[in-house]
Short mmCIF file of C-alpha atoms and ligand atoms in Angstrom, two decimals:
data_model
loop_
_atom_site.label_atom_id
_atom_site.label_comp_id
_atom_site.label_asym_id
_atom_site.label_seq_id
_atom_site.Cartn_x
_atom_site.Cartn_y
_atom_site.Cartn_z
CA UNK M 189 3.15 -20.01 11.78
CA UNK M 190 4.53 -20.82 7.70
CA UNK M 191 7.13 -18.27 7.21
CA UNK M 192 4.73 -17.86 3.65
CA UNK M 193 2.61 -16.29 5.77
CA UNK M 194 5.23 -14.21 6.85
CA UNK M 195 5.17 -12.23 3.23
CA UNK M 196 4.79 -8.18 3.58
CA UNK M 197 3.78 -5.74 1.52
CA UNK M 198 3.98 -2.16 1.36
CA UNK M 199 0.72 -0.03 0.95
CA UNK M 200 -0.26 3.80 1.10
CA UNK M 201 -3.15 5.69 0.86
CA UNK M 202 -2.21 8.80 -0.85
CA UNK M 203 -3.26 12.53 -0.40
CA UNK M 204 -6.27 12.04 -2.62
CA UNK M 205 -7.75 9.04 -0.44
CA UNK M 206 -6.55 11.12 2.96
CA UNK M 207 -8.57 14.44 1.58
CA UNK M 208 -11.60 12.41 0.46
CA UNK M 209 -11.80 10.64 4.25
CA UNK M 210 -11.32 6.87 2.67
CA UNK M 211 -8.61 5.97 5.07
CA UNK M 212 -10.30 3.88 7.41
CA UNK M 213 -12.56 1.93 4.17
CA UNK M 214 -9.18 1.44 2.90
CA UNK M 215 -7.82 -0.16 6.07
CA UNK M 216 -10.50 -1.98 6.69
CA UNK M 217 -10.43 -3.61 3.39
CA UNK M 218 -6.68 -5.52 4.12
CA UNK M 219 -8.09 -5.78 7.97
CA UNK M 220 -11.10 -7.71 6.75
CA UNK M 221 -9.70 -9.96 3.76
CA UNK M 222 -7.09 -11.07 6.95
CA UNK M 223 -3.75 -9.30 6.81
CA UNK M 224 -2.03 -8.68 9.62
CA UNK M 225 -1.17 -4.61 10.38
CA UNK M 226 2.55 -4.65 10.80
CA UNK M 227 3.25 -0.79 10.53
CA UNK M 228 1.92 2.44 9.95
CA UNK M 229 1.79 5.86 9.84
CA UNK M 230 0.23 9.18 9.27
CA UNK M 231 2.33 11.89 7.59
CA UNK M 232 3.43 14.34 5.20
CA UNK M 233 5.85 13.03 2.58
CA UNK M 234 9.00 14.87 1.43
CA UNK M 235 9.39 15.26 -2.49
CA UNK M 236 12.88 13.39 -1.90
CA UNK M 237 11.38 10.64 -0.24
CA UNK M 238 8.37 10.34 -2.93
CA UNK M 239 11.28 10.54 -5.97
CA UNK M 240 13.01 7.38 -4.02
CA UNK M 241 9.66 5.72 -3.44
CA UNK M 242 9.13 6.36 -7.79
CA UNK M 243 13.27 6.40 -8.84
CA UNK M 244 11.76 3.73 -11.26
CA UNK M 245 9.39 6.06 -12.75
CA UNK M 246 11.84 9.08 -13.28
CA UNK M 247 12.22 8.72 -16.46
CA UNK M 248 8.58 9.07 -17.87
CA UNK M 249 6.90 12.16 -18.70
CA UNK M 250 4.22 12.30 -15.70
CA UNK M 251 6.96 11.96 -13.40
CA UNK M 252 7.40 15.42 -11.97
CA UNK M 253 3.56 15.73 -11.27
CA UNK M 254 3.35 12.03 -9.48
CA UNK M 255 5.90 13.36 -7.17
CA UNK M 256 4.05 16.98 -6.84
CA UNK M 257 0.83 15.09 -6.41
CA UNK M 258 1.96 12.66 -3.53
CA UNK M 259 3.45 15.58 -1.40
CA UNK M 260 0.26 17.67 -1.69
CA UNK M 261 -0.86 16.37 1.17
CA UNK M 262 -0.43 13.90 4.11
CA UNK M 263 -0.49 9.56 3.19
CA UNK M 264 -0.74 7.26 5.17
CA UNK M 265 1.77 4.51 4.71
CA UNK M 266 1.62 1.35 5.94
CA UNK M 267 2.80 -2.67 6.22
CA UNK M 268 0.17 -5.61 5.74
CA UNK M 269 1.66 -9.10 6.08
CA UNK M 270 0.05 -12.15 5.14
CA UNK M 271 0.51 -15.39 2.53
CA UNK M 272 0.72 -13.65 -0.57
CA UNK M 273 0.32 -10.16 0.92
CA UNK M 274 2.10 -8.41 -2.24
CA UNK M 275 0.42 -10.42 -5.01
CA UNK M 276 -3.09 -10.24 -3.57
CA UNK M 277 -2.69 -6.24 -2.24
CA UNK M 278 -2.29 -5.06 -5.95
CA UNK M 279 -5.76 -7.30 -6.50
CA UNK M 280 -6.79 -5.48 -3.72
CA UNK M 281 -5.69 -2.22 -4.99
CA UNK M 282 -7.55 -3.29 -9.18
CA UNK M 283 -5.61 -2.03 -11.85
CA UNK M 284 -3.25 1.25 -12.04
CA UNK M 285 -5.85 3.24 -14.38
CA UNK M 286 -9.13 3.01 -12.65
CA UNK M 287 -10.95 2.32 -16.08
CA UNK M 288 -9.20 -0.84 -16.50
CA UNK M 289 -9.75 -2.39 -12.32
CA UNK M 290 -12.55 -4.07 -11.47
CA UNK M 291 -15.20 -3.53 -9.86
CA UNK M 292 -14.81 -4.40 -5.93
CA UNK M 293 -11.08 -3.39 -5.74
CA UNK M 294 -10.28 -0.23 -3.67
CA UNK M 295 -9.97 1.89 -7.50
CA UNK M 296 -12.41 -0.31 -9.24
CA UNK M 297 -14.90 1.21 -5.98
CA UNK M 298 -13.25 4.49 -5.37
CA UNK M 299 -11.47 6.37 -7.63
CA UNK M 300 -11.88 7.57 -11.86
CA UNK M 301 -8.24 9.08 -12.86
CA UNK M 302 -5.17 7.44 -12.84
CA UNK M 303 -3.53 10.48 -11.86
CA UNK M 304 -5.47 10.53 -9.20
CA UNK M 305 -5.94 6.68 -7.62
CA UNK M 306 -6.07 7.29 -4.38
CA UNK M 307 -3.74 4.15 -3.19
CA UNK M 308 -0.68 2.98 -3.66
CA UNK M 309 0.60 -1.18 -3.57
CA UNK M 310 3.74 -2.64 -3.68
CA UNK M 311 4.49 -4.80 -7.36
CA UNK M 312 6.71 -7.32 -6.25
CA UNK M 313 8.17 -9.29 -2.96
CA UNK M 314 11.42 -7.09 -3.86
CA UNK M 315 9.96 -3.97 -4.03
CA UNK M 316 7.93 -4.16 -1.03
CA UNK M 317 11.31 -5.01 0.65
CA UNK M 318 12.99 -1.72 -1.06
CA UNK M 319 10.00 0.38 0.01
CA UNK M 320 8.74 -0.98 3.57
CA UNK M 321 13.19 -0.28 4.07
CA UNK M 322 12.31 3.18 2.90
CA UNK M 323 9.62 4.16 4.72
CA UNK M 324 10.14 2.68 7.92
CA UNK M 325 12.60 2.27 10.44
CA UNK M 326 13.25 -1.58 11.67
CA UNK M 327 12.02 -0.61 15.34
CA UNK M 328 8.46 0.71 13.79
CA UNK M 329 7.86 -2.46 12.27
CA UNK M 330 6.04 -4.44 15.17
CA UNK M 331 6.13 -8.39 14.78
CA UNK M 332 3.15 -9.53 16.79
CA UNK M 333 1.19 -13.07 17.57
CA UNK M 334 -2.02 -12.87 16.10
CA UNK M 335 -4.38 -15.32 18.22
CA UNK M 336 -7.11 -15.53 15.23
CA UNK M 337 -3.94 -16.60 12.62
CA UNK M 338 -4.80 -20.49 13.59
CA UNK M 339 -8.75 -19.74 12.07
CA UNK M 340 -7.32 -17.43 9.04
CA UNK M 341 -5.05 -19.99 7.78
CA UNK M 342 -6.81 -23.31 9.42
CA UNK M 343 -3.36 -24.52 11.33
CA UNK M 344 -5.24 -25.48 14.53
P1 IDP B 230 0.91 1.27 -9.68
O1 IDP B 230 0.65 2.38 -8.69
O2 IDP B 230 -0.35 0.53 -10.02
O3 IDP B 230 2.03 0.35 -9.26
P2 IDP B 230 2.80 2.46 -11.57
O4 IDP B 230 2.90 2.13 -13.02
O5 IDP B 230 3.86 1.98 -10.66
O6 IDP B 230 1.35 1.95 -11.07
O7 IDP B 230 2.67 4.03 -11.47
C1 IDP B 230 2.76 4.68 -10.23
C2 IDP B 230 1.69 5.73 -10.14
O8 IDP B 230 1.95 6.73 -11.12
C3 IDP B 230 0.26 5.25 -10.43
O9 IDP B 230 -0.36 4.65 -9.32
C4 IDP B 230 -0.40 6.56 -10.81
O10 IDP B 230 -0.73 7.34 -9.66
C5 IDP B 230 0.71 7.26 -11.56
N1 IDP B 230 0.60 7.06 -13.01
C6 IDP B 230 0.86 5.92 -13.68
N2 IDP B 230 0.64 6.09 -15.00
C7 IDP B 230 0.23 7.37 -15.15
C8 IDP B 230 -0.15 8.17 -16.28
O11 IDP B 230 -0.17 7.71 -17.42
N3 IDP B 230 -0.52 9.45 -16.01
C9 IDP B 230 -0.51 9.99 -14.76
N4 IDP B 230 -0.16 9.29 -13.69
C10 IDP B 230 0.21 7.99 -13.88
MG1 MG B 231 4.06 0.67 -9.09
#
């Protein structure tokens, strides 16, 4: 297959999503659309891990409680992979405050508070890089062939 299709991003449900038993909706949302599932895991995240995953946000004032909030409770991180997997997972995802995404994205559906928006999506081809590299090991990342890829992207 295109090495475009090839692009992965890096997505999470956080504690809010785990708690409220929208894991699998949320899963089956990037399953459905067509990603591929490259990685992924269930665990509890380490406030050192969550202030690398956010170093970007460390200087703004709701810093210290994104970082309290995402280690209240287990996420579930994971790897989608796909053509356009990081620009089309934050569509996915709707916009960061769920006033402002639409309806039929994950917060759009989901979620109210922005404090509170229940996934998290990778911004950028670069950042997925920096964060799929932080979360998972090379060895848990599984490249696989994916038999229904020739009907997904019409290459057959
Ligand atoms: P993103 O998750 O859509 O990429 P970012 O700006 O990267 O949005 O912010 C990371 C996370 O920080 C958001 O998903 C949200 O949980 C939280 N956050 C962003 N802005 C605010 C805010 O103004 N108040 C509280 N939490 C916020
Ligand atoms: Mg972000």
């Amino acid at each position: 297959m295109a090495d475009a299709y090839a692009e992965r991003t890096f997505i999470m449900v956080k504690p809010d999503g785990v708690q409220r038993g929208l894991v699998g909706k949320i899963i089956k949302r990037f399953e459905q659309k067509g990603f591929k599932l490259v990685a992924m895991k269930f665990m509890w995240a380490s406030e050192e891990l969550l202030s690398k995953h956010y170093s970007d946000l460390s200087s703004r004032p709701f810093f210290p409680g994104l970082v309290k909030y995402m280690a209240s409770g287990p996420v579930v991180p994971m790897v989608w992979e796909g053509l356009d997997a990081v620009k089309t997972g934050r569509f996915i995802l709707g916009a960061t405050n769920p006033k402002d995404s639409n309806p039929g994205t994950i917060r759009g559906d989901l979620c109210i508070q922005v404090g509170r928006n229940i996934i998290h999506g990778s911004d950028a081809v670069e950042s997925a890089n920096k964060e799929i590299n932080l979360w998972f090991t090379e060895k848990e990342l599984v490249s696989w062939p994916r038999t229904v890829d020739s009907w997904v992207y019409g290459e057959n």
